[in-house]
Amino acid sequence: MPLQVIVGAQWGDEGKGRIVDWFAGRADYSARYNGGDNAGHTVTVGKQIFKLHLIPSGIIHPQIVAVLGNGMVINPRTLFDEVETLKKAGVSAAPERMHISYAAHLITPAHQALDKALEAARGKGNIGTTGRGIGPAYTDKATRHGVRLADMLNPDFCERIGDHVADTNRTLKMLAAAELDPAAVCDEYRGYAERLKPYISDVSIELDAAIKAGRVILVEGAQGTLLDVDFGTYPFVTSSSTTAPGALTGLGLGLEAASDAQVIGVVKAFQTRVGSGPFPTEVSGDLALRLRGSGSNPWDEYGTTTGRPRRVGWLDGVLLRYAVRINGISELAVTKLDILSGLEIVRLCTTYKRDGKTLADLEFGPADLGPYEPVYEELPGWKEDVSGVRRWADLPPAAQAYLERLSGIAGVPIRLVSVGAEREQLVVKE
Ligand code: IMP
């Protein structure tokens, strides 16, 4: 398939990075279409751990051209930190192999300050944002006050950035937050403009030509389905289109590109969420500690971007079916199966109960999950450590049964199962 779209089927942090890494070995382009440095994609290659926030994780493969689409919001400070980190690890993110859309929006320190001030003003009802300025940058985009990468190419760029900081200062003042110095931001961003110039292009033209030439474009969604601004647990969502259709508008691809697309949904073998908002299958106590891990391993359940402990729970099949429909998922990659080893029983939420009625699907999407009570199916657990397993047939029968049931609930087959953080700790189901 020329277009392969990898999306998170839950609240993000499904382990998309390592799944992208597997597909990227066979692709020509690795493209991101949404979000900014709120994302955190981890890929482990031997002793090297790559934690990427903005640059598509496929870049680790030498044949890949990385693309950052118009649907993204880009903090140039993070971008160049990442370019440097990759360089030290021997991975080039030079303009020859990384192209950024002229229509992507910039994130500035004013957006970050506003994000934090707005969260503080929300008090207890806060969203639990990453504080990276994502919401304010997309707000500026929608209200037509945004600053795009193309603006960096204009002689009046500094003035534009200065106006944007002065505008934001007015809101910061109303929120009793510290204001920023427009001249200082202007100076910093003038430097970034120089460095960014060779990266900026119309990536839509390049991707269109690549598809026509039969190249494989691996598209990497950030966050997850349930954080989508339209289809997620609104208002506890991020501000972009995280779902697969967002790949078209976020990269400048026409609908025809979708006719040849394959959508791979990445789903953790259980469920996690970072930040506020509903979570029907959430667990607490010892089981939560067990699923989350102590934080001593980089792949324990602590945010890659913020370090916050993630909330954890049983896999929610109702929400997974919803993700399959909204994204058009054709196959699943299940991650972190190894974490469930050793549990006496494993539970899967198959349906919800509301007012005594059993519901297989949500009535109005996942925004208001409060009144729904999860209905679980219990399956026997397995004691065996599965981290060394590389073939489906070698998985313990109970683990196979759990995965088969998960696939049955989702209504789509499983293609990959990850059993550890290392690149090769993967089971491919033929
Ligand atoms: P924002 O994207 O920083 O505005 O945060 C909005 C919500 O999305 C918060 O609940 C964040 O914790 C969550 N969020 C944003 N990015 C990610 C991610 O990459 N993984 C998981 N949650 C995320």
CSV table of N, CA and C in Angstrom, one decimal, residues 125-281:
chain,number,residue,atom,x,y,z
A,125,GLY,N,-10.9,22.1,37.2
A,125,GLY,CA,-11.5,21.6,35.9
A,125,GLY,C,-10.4,21.6,34.8
A,126,ASN,N,-9.2,21.6,35.1
A,126,ASN,CA,-8.1,21.7,34.1
A,126,ASN,C,-8.1,20.5,33.2
A,127,ILE,N,-7.5,20.7,32.0
A,127,ILE,CA,-7.5,19.6,31.0
A,127,ILE,C,-6.3,18.7,31.3
A,128,GLY,N,-5.3,19.2,32.0
A,128,GLY,CA,-4.0,18.5,32.2
A,128,GLY,C,-3.2,18.5,30.9
A,129,THR,N,-3.1,19.7,30.3
A,129,THR,CA,-2.3,19.8,29.1
A,129,THR,C,-0.8,19.5,29.3
A,130,THR,N,-0.1,19.4,28.3
A,130,THR,CA,1.4,19.2,28.4
A,130,THR,C,2.1,20.5,28.7
A,131,GLY,N,1.4,21.6,28.5
A,131,GLY,CA,2.0,22.9,28.8
A,131,GLY,C,2.9,23.4,27.6
A,132,ARG,N,2.8,22.7,26.5
A,132,ARG,CA,3.6,23.0,25.3
A,132,ARG,C,3.1,24.1,24.4
A,133,GLY,N,2.0,24.7,24.8
A,133,GLY,CA,1.4,25.8,23.9
A,133,GLY,C,0.6,25.3,22.8
A,134,ILE,N,0.2,24.0,22.8
A,134,ILE,CA,-0.5,23.4,21.7
A,134,ILE,C,-1.9,24.1,21.5
A,135,GLY,N,-2.7,24.1,22.5
A,135,GLY,CA,-4.1,24.7,22.4
A,135,GLY,C,-4.0,26.2,21.9
A,136,PRO,N,-3.2,27.0,22.5
A,136,PRO,CA,-3.1,28.4,22.0
A,136,PRO,C,-2.6,28.5,20.6
A,137,ALA,N,-1.7,27.7,20.1
A,137,ALA,CA,-1.2,27.8,18.7
A,137,ALA,C,-2.3,27.4,17.8
A,138,TYR,N,-3.1,26.3,18.1
A,138,TYR,CA,-4.2,26.0,17.2
A,138,TYR,C,-5.4,27.0,17.3
A,139,THR,N,-5.5,27.6,18.5
A,139,THR,CA,-6.5,28.7,18.6
A,139,THR,C,-6.1,29.8,17.6
A,140,ASP,N,-4.9,30.2,17.6
A,140,ASP,CA,-4.4,31.3,16.8
A,140,ASP,C,-4.6,30.9,15.3
A,141,LYS,N,-4.4,29.7,15.0
A,141,LYS,CA,-4.6,29.2,13.6
A,141,LYS,C,-6.1,29.4,13.2
A,142,ALA,N,-7.0,28.9,14.1
A,142,ALA,CA,-8.4,29.0,13.8
A,142,ALA,C,-9.0,30.4,13.8
A,143,THR,N,-8.4,31.3,14.6
A,143,THR,CA,-8.9,32.7,14.7
A,143,THR,C,-8.1,33.5,13.7
A,144,ARG,N,-7.3,32.9,12.9
A,144,ARG,CA,-6.5,33.6,11.8
A,144,ARG,C,-5.5,34.6,12.3
A,145,HIS,N,-5.0,34.3,13.5
A,145,HIS,CA,-3.9,35.2,14.1
A,145,HIS,C,-2.6,34.4,14.1
A,146,GLY,N,-2.6,33.2,13.6
A,146,GLY,CA,-1.4,32.4,13.7
A,146,GLY,C,-0.2,32.9,12.9
A,147,VAL,N,1.0,32.4,13.2
A,147,VAL,CA,2.2,32.7,12.4
A,147,VAL,C,2.7,31.4,11.8
A,148,ARG,N,2.7,31.4,10.5
A,148,ARG,CA,3.1,30.1,9.8
A,148,ARG,C,4.6,30.1,9.4
A,149,LEU,N,5.1,28.9,9.1
A,149,LEU,CA,6.5,28.8,8.7
A,149,LEU,C,6.8,29.7,7.5
A,150,ALA,N,5.8,29.8,6.6
A,150,ALA,CA,6.0,30.7,5.4
A,150,ALA,C,6.3,32.1,5.8
A,151,ASP,N,5.7,32.5,6.9
A,151,ASP,CA,6.0,33.9,7.3
A,151,ASP,C,7.4,34.2,7.7
A,152,MET,N,8.1,33.1,8.0
A,152,MET,CA,9.6,33.3,8.3
A,152,MET,C,10.4,33.7,7.1
A,153,LEU,N,9.8,33.5,5.9
A,153,LEU,CA,10.5,33.8,4.7
A,153,LEU,C,10.4,35.3,4.3
A,154,ASN,N,9.5,36.0,5.0
A,154,ASN,CA,9.2,37.4,4.7
A,154,ASN,C,10.0,38.4,5.5
A,155,PRO,N,10.4,39.5,4.9
A,155,PRO,CA,11.2,40.5,5.6
A,155,PRO,C,10.6,41.0,6.9
A,156,ASP,N,9.2,41.0,6.9
A,156,ASP,CA,8.6,41.6,8.1
A,156,ASP,C,8.3,40.6,9.2
A,157,PHE,N,9.0,39.4,9.1
A,157,PHE,CA,8.7,38.3,10.1
A,157,PHE,C,8.8,38.8,11.5
A,158,CYS,N,9.9,39.5,11.8
A,158,CYS,CA,10.1,39.9,13.2
A,158,CYS,C,9.0,40.8,13.8
A,159,GLU,N,8.5,41.6,12.9
A,159,GLU,CA,7.3,42.5,13.3
A,159,GLU,C,6.1,41.6,13.6
A,160,ARG,N,5.9,40.6,12.7
A,160,ARG,CA,4.7,39.7,12.9
A,160,ARG,C,4.8,39.0,14.3
A,161,ILE,N,6.0,38.5,14.6
A,161,ILE,CA,6.2,37.7,15.8
A,161,ILE,C,6.0,38.7,17.0
A,162,GLY,N,6.5,39.9,16.8
A,162,GLY,CA,6.4,40.9,17.9
A,162,GLY,C,4.9,41.3,18.1
A,163,ASP,N,4.2,41.4,17.0
A,163,ASP,CA,2.7,41.7,17.2
A,163,ASP,C,2.0,40.6,17.9
A,164,HIS,N,2.4,39.3,17.5
A,164,HIS,CA,1.8,38.2,18.1
A,164,HIS,C,2.1,38.1,19.7
A,165,VAL,N,3.3,38.4,20.0
A,165,VAL,CA,3.6,38.4,21.5
A,165,VAL,C,2.9,39.5,22.2
A,166,ALA,N,2.8,40.7,21.6
A,166,ALA,CA,2.1,41.8,22.2
A,166,ALA,C,0.6,41.5,22.4
A,167,ASP,N,0.0,40.9,21.4
A,167,ASP,CA,-1.4,40.4,21.4
A,167,ASP,C,-1.6,39.5,22.6
A,168,THR,N,-0.7,38.5,22.7
A,168,THR,CA,-0.8,37.4,23.7
A,168,THR,C,-0.6,38.1,25.1
A,169,ASN,N,0.3,39.0,25.1
A,169,ASN,CA,0.5,39.7,26.4
A,169,ASN,C,-0.7,40.3,27.0
A,170,ARG,N,-1.6,40.8,26.1
A,170,ARG,CA,-2.9,41.4,26.7
A,170,ARG,C,-3.7,40.3,27.4
A,171,THR,N,-3.7,39.1,26.8
A,171,THR,CA,-4.5,38.0,27.5
A,171,THR,C,-3.8,37.6,28.8
A,172,LEU,N,-2.4,37.5,28.7
A,172,LEU,CA,-1.7,37.1,29.8
A,172,LEU,C,-1.9,38.0,31.0
A,173,LYS,N,-2.0,39.3,30.7
A,173,LYS,CA,-2.2,40.3,31.7
A,173,LYS,C,-3.5,40.1,32.4
A,174,MET,N,-4.6,39.8,31.5
A,174,MET,CA,-5.9,39.6,32.1
A,174,MET,C,-5.9,38.4,33.0
A,175,LEU,N,-5.0,37.4,32.7
A,175,LEU,CA,-5.0,36.2,33.6
A,175,LEU,C,-3.9,36.4,34.7
A,176,ALA,N,-3.4,37.6,34.9
A,176,ALA,CA,-2.5,37.9,35.9
A,176,ALA,C,-1.2,37.0,35.8
A,177,ALA,N,-0.8,36.7,34.5
A,177,ALA,CA,0.4,35.9,34.3
A,177,ALA,C,1.5,36.9,33.8
A,178,ALA,N,2.8,36.4,33.9
A,178,ALA,CA,3.9,37.3,33.5
A,178,ALA,C,3.9,37.5,32.0
A,179,GLU,N,4.2,38.7,31.6
A,179,GLU,CA,4.2,39.0,30.1
A,179,GLU,C,5.6,38.7,29.6
A,180,LEU,N,5.6,38.6,28.2
A,180,LEU,CA,6.9,38.3,27.6
A,180,LEU,C,7.5,39.6,26.8
A,181,ASP,N,8.8,39.6,26.6
A,181,ASP,CA,9.4,40.7,25.9
A,181,ASP,C,9.4,40.4,24.4
A,182,PRO,N,8.5,41.2,23.6
A,182,PRO,CA,8.4,40.9,22.2
A,182,PRO,C,9.8,40.9,21.5
A,183,ALA,N,10.7,41.8,21.9
A,183,ALA,CA,12.0,41.9,21.2
A,183,ALA,C,12.8,40.7,21.4
A,184,ALA,N,12.8,40.1,22.6
A,184,ALA,CA,13.6,38.9,22.9
A,184,ALA,C,13.1,37.8,22.1
A,185,VAL,N,11.7,37.6,22.0
A,185,VAL,CA,11.2,36.5,21.2
A,185,VAL,C,11.6,36.7,19.8
A,186,CYS,N,11.4,37.9,19.3
A,186,CYS,CA,11.8,38.3,17.9
A,186,CYS,C,13.2,37.9,17.6
A,187,ASP,N,14.1,38.2,18.5
A,187,ASP,CA,15.6,37.9,18.3
A,187,ASP,C,15.8,36.4,18.1
A,188,GLU,N,15.2,35.7,19.1
A,188,GLU,CA,15.3,34.2,19.1
A,188,GLU,C,14.8,33.6,17.8
A,189,TYR,N,13.6,34.1,17.4
A,189,TYR,CA,12.9,33.5,16.2
A,189,TYR,C,13.5,33.9,14.9
A,190,ARG,N,14.2,35.1,14.9
A,190,ARG,CA,14.9,35.5,13.7
A,190,ARG,C,16.0,34.4,13.4
A,191,GLY,N,16.7,34.0,14.5
A,191,GLY,CA,17.7,32.9,14.3
A,191,GLY,C,17.1,31.6,13.8
A,192,TYR,N,16.0,31.2,14.3
A,192,TYR,CA,15.3,30.0,13.8
A,192,TYR,C,14.9,30.2,12.4
A,193,ALA,N,14.5,31.4,12.0
A,193,ALA,CA,14.0,31.6,10.6
A,193,ALA,C,15.2,31.3,9.7
A,194,GLU,N,16.3,31.7,10.0
A,194,GLU,CA,17.5,31.5,9.1
A,194,GLU,C,17.8,30.0,9.0
A,195,ARG,N,17.7,29.3,10.1
A,195,ARG,CA,18.0,27.9,10.1
A,195,ARG,C,16.9,27.0,9.5
A,196,LEU,N,15.7,27.5,9.6
A,196,LEU,CA,14.5,26.8,9.0
A,196,LEU,C,14.3,26.9,7.5
A,197,LYS,N,14.8,28.0,7.0
A,197,LYS,CA,14.6,28.3,5.5
A,197,LYS,C,14.8,27.1,4.6
A,198,PRO,N,15.9,26.4,4.7
A,198,PRO,CA,16.2,25.3,3.8
A,198,PRO,C,15.2,24.1,4.0
A,199,TYR,N,14.5,24.1,5.1
A,199,TYR,CA,13.6,23.0,5.3
A,199,TYR,C,12.2,23.2,4.8
A,200,ILE,N,11.9,24.5,4.5
A,200,ILE,CA,10.5,24.8,4.2
A,200,ILE,C,10.1,24.6,2.7
A,201,SER,N,9.0,23.8,2.5
A,201,SER,CA,8.6,23.6,1.1
A,201,SER,C,7.1,23.3,1.1
A,202,ASP,N,6.5,23.1,-0.1
A,202,ASP,CA,5.2,22.6,-0.2
A,202,ASP,C,5.2,21.1,-0.2
A,203,VAL,N,5.1,20.4,0.9
A,203,VAL,CA,5.3,19.0,1.0
A,203,VAL,C,4.2,18.2,0.3
A,204,SER,N,3.1,18.9,0.1
A,204,SER,CA,1.9,18.3,-0.6
A,204,SER,C,2.3,17.9,-2.1
A,205,ILE,N,3.1,18.7,-2.7
A,205,ILE,CA,3.5,18.5,-4.1
A,205,ILE,C,4.4,17.2,-4.1
A,206,GLU,N,5.4,17.2,-3.1
A,206,GLU,CA,6.3,16.1,-3.1
A,206,GLU,C,5.6,14.7,-2.8
A,207,LEU,N,4.7,14.8,-1.8
A,207,LEU,CA,4.0,13.5,-1.5
A,207,LEU,C,3.1,13.0,-2.6
A,208,ASP,N,2.4,14.0,-3.3
A,208,ASP,CA,1.6,13.6,-4.4
A,208,ASP,C,2.4,12.9,-5.5
A,209,ALA,N,3.6,13.5,-5.8
A,209,ALA,CA,4.5,12.8,-6.8
A,209,ALA,C,5.0,11.5,-6.3
A,210,ALA,N,5.3,11.4,-5.0
A,210,ALA,CA,5.8,10.2,-4.5
A,210,ALA,C,4.7,9.0,-4.6
A,211,ILE,N,3.5,9.4,-4.3
A,211,ILE,CA,2.4,8.4,-4.4
A,211,ILE,C,2.3,7.9,-5.8
A,212,LYS,N,2.3,8.9,-6.7
A,212,LYS,CA,2.1,8.5,-8.2
A,212,LYS,C,3.3,7.6,-8.6
A,213,ALA,N,4.5,7.8,-8.0
A,213,ALA,CA,5.6,7.0,-8.4
A,213,ALA,C,5.7,5.7,-7.6
A,214,GLY,N,4.6,5.4,-6.9
A,214,GLY,CA,4.6,4.1,-6.2
A,214,GLY,C,5.4,4.0,-4.9
A,215,ARG,N,5.8,5.2,-4.4
A,215,ARG,CA,6.6,5.2,-3.2
A,215,ARG,C,5.7,4.9,-2.0
A,216,VAL,N,6.3,4.3,-0.9
A,216,VAL,CA,5.5,4.0,0.3
A,216,VAL,C,5.7,5.2,1.3
A,217,ILE,N,4.5,5.7,1.7
A,217,ILE,CA,4.5,6.8,2.6
A,217,ILE,C,3.9,6.3,3.9
A,218,LEU,N,4.8,6.4,4.9
A,218,LEU,CA,4.3,5.9,6.3
A,218,LEU,C,3.9,7.2,7.0
A,219,VAL,N,2.6,7.2,7.4
A,219,VAL,CA,2.1,8.4,8.1
A,219,VAL,C,1.9,8.1,9.6
A,220,GLU,N,2.4,9.0,10.4
A,220,GLU,CA,2.5,8.7,11.8
A,220,GLU,C,1.6,9.7,12.6
A,221,GLY,N,0.5,9.2,13.1
A,221,GLY,CA,-0.3,10.0,13.9
A,221,GLY,C,0.3,10.3,15.3
A,222,ALA,N,0.0,11.4,15.8
A,222,ALA,CA,0.5,11.7,17.2
A,222,ALA,C,-0.8,11.7,18.1
A,223,GLN,N,-0.5,11.5,19.4
A,223,GLN,CA,-1.6,11.3,20.4
A,223,GLN,C,-2.5,10.1,20.0
A,224,GLY,N,-3.8,10.1,20.3
A,224,GLY,CA,-4.6,8.9,20.0
A,224,GLY,C,-6.0,9.4,19.6
A,225,THR,N,-6.8,8.4,19.2
A,225,THR,CA,-8.2,8.7,18.7
A,225,THR,C,-9.0,9.4,19.8
A,226,LEU,N,-8.8,9.0,21.0
A,226,LEU,CA,-9.7,9.6,22.1
A,226,LEU,C,-9.3,11.0,22.5
A,227,LEU,N,-8.2,11.5,21.9
A,227,LEU,CA,-7.7,12.8,22.1
A,227,LEU,C,-8.0,13.7,20.9
A,228,ASP,N,-8.7,13.2,19.9
A,228,ASP,CA,-9.1,14.0,18.7
A,228,ASP,C,-10.0,15.1,19.1
A,229,VAL,N,-9.8,16.3,18.5
A,229,VAL,CA,-10.6,17.4,18.9
A,229,VAL,C,-12.1,17.3,18.5
A,230,ASP,N,-12.4,16.5,17.5
A,230,ASP,CA,-13.8,16.2,17.2
A,230,ASP,C,-14.3,14.9,17.8
A,231,PHE,N,-13.5,13.9,17.8
A,231,PHE,CA,-14.0,12.5,18.1
A,231,PHE,C,-13.5,12.0,19.5
A,232,GLY,N,-12.8,12.8,20.2
A,232,GLY,CA,-12.3,12.3,21.5
A,232,GLY,C,-13.2,12.6,22.6
A,233,THR,N,-12.6,12.5,23.8
A,233,THR,CA,-13.4,12.7,25.1
A,233,THR,C,-13.5,14.2,25.3
A,234,TYR,N,-14.0,15.0,24.4
A,234,TYR,CA,-14.1,16.4,24.5
A,234,TYR,C,-14.8,16.9,25.8
A,235,PRO,N,-14.3,17.9,26.5
A,235,PRO,CA,-13.2,18.8,26.1
A,235,PRO,C,-11.8,18.3,26.6
A,236,PHE,N,-11.8,17.1,27.1
A,236,PHE,CA,-10.5,16.6,27.6
A,236,PHE,C,-9.7,15.9,26.4
A,237,VAL,N,-9.3,16.8,25.5
A,237,VAL,CA,-8.7,16.3,24.2
A,237,VAL,C,-7.6,17.3,23.9
A,238,THR,N,-6.8,16.9,22.9
A,238,THR,CA,-5.8,17.9,22.4
A,238,THR,C,-6.6,18.7,21.3
A,239,SER,N,-5.8,19.6,20.6
A,239,SER,CA,-6.5,20.6,19.7
A,239,SER,C,-6.4,20.2,18.3
A,240,SER,N,-6.0,19.0,17.9
A,240,SER,CA,-5.8,18.7,16.5
A,240,SER,C,-6.6,17.4,16.1
A,241,SER,N,-6.6,17.1,14.8
A,241,SER,CA,-7.3,15.9,14.3
A,241,SER,C,-6.3,14.8,14.4
A,242,THR,N,-6.4,14.0,15.4
A,242,THR,CA,-5.4,12.9,15.6
A,242,THR,C,-5.8,11.7,14.8
A,243,THR,N,-7.0,11.6,14.4
A,243,THR,CA,-7.5,10.3,13.7
A,243,THR,C,-7.0,10.3,12.3
A,244,ALA,N,-7.1,9.1,11.7
A,244,ALA,CA,-6.5,8.8,10.3
A,244,ALA,C,-7.0,9.8,9.2
A,245,PRO,N,-8.3,10.2,9.2
A,245,PRO,CA,-8.7,11.1,8.1
A,245,PRO,C,-7.9,12.5,8.2
A,246,GLY,N,-7.4,12.8,9.4
A,246,GLY,CA,-6.6,14.0,9.6
A,246,GLY,C,-5.3,14.0,8.8
A,247,ALA,N,-4.9,12.8,8.4
A,247,ALA,CA,-3.7,12.6,7.6
A,247,ALA,C,-3.8,13.3,6.3
A,248,LEU,N,-5.0,13.3,5.7
A,248,LEU,CA,-5.2,13.9,4.4
A,248,LEU,C,-5.1,15.4,4.5
A,249,THR,N,-5.9,16.0,5.4
A,249,THR,CA,-5.8,17.5,5.5
A,249,THR,C,-4.5,18.0,6.2
A,250,GLY,N,-3.9,17.1,7.0
A,250,GLY,CA,-2.7,17.6,7.7
A,250,GLY,C,-1.4,17.4,6.8
A,251,LEU,N,-1.6,16.8,5.6
A,251,LEU,CA,-0.4,16.6,4.8
A,251,LEU,C,-0.7,17.2,3.4
A,252,GLY,N,-2.0,17.6,3.1
A,252,GLY,CA,-2.3,18.2,1.8
A,252,GLY,C,-2.5,17.1,0.8
A,253,LEU,N,-3.1,15.9,1.2
A,253,LEU,CA,-3.3,14.9,0.3
A,253,LEU,C,-4.8,14.9,-0.1
A,254,GLY,N,-5.1,14.5,-1.4
A,254,GLY,CA,-6.5,14.5,-1.8
A,254,GLY,C,-7.1,13.2,-1.4
A,255,LEU,N,-8.5,13.1,-1.5
A,255,LEU,CA,-9.2,11.9,-1.1
A,255,LEU,C,-8.8,10.7,-1.8
A,256,GLU,N,-8.3,10.9,-3.1
A,256,GLU,CA,-7.9,9.7,-3.8
A,256,GLU,C,-6.8,8.9,-3.1
A,257,ALA,N,-5.9,9.6,-2.4
A,257,ALA,CA,-4.8,9.0,-1.7
A,257,ALA,C,-5.4,7.9,-0.7
A,258,ALA,N,-6.6,8.2,-0.2
A,258,ALA,CA,-7.2,7.3,0.8
A,258,ALA,C,-7.6,6.0,0.2
A,259,SER,N,-7.9,6.0,-1.1
A,259,SER,CA,-8.4,4.7,-1.7
A,259,SER,C,-7.3,3.7,-1.7
A,260,ASP,N,-6.1,4.1,-1.5
A,260,ASP,CA,-5.0,3.1,-1.5
A,260,ASP,C,-4.3,3.1,-0.1
A,261,ALA,N,-5.1,3.5,0.9
A,261,ALA,CA,-4.4,3.6,2.2
A,261,ALA,C,-4.7,2.3,3.1
A,262,GLN,N,-3.8,2.1,4.0
A,262,GLN,CA,-4.0,1.0,5.0
A,262,GLN,C,-3.9,1.7,6.3
A,263,VAL,N,-4.8,1.5,7.2
A,263,VAL,CA,-4.8,2.1,8.5
A,263,VAL,C,-4.5,1.0,9.6
A,264,ILE,N,-3.4,1.2,10.3
A,264,ILE,CA,-3.0,0.3,11.4
A,264,ILE,C,-3.3,1.0,12.7
A,265,GLY,N,-4.1,0.4,13.5
A,265,GLY,CA,-4.4,0.9,14.8
A,265,GLY,C,-3.5,0.3,15.9
A,266,VAL,N,-2.8,1.2,16.6
A,266,VAL,CA,-2.0,0.7,17.7
A,266,VAL,C,-2.7,0.7,19.0
A,267,VAL,N,-2.8,-0.4,19.7
A,267,VAL,CA,-3.5,-0.5,20.9
A,267,VAL,C,-2.7,-1.2,22.0
A,268,LYS,N,-2.7,-0.6,23.1
A,268,LYS,CA,-2.0,-1.3,24.2
A,268,LYS,C,-2.8,-2.4,24.7
A,269,ALA,N,-2.2,-3.5,25.2
A,269,ALA,CA,-2.9,-4.7,25.7
A,269,ALA,C,-3.8,-4.3,26.9
A,270,PHE,N,-3.6,-3.1,27.5
A,270,PHE,CA,-4.5,-2.6,28.5
A,270,PHE,C,-4.8,-1.2,28.1
A,271,GLN,N,-5.1,-0.3,29.1
A,271,GLN,CA,-5.5,1.0,28.7
A,271,GLN,C,-4.8,2.1,29.6
A,272,THR,N,-4.3,3.2,29.0
A,272,THR,CA,-3.7,4.2,29.9
A,272,THR,C,-4.2,5.6,29.4
A,273,ARG,N,-4.1,6.5,30.3
A,273,ARG,CA,-4.4,7.9,30.0
A,273,ARG,C,-3.6,8.8,30.8
A,274,VAL,N,-3.1,9.9,30.3
A,274,VAL,CA,-2.4,10.9,31.1
A,274,VAL,C,-3.2,12.2,30.9
A,275,GLY,N,-3.4,12.9,32.0
A,275,GLY,CA,-4.2,14.1,32.0
A,275,GLY,C,-5.6,13.8,32.5
A,276,SER,N,-6.5,14.8,32.5
A,276,SER,CA,-7.8,14.7,33.1
A,276,SER,C,-8.8,14.1,32.1
A,277,GLY,N,-10.0,13.8,32.6
A,277,GLY,CA,-11.0,13.3,31.7
A,277,GLY,C,-11.5,11.9,32.1
A,278,PRO,N,-12.6,11.5,31.5
A,278,PRO,CA,-13.2,10.2,31.9
A,278,PRO,C,-12.4,9.0,31.5
A,279,PHE,N,-12.5,7.9,32.2
A,279,PHE,CA,-11.7,6.7,32.0
A,279,PHE,C,-12.5,5.5,32.6
A,280,PRO,N,-13.5,5.0,31.9
A,280,PRO,CA,-14.4,4.0,32.6
A,280,PRO,C,-13.7,2.8,33.1
A,281,THR,N,-12.7,2.3,32.5
A,281,THR,CA,-12.1,1.0,33.0
A,281,THR,C,-10.9,1.2,33.8
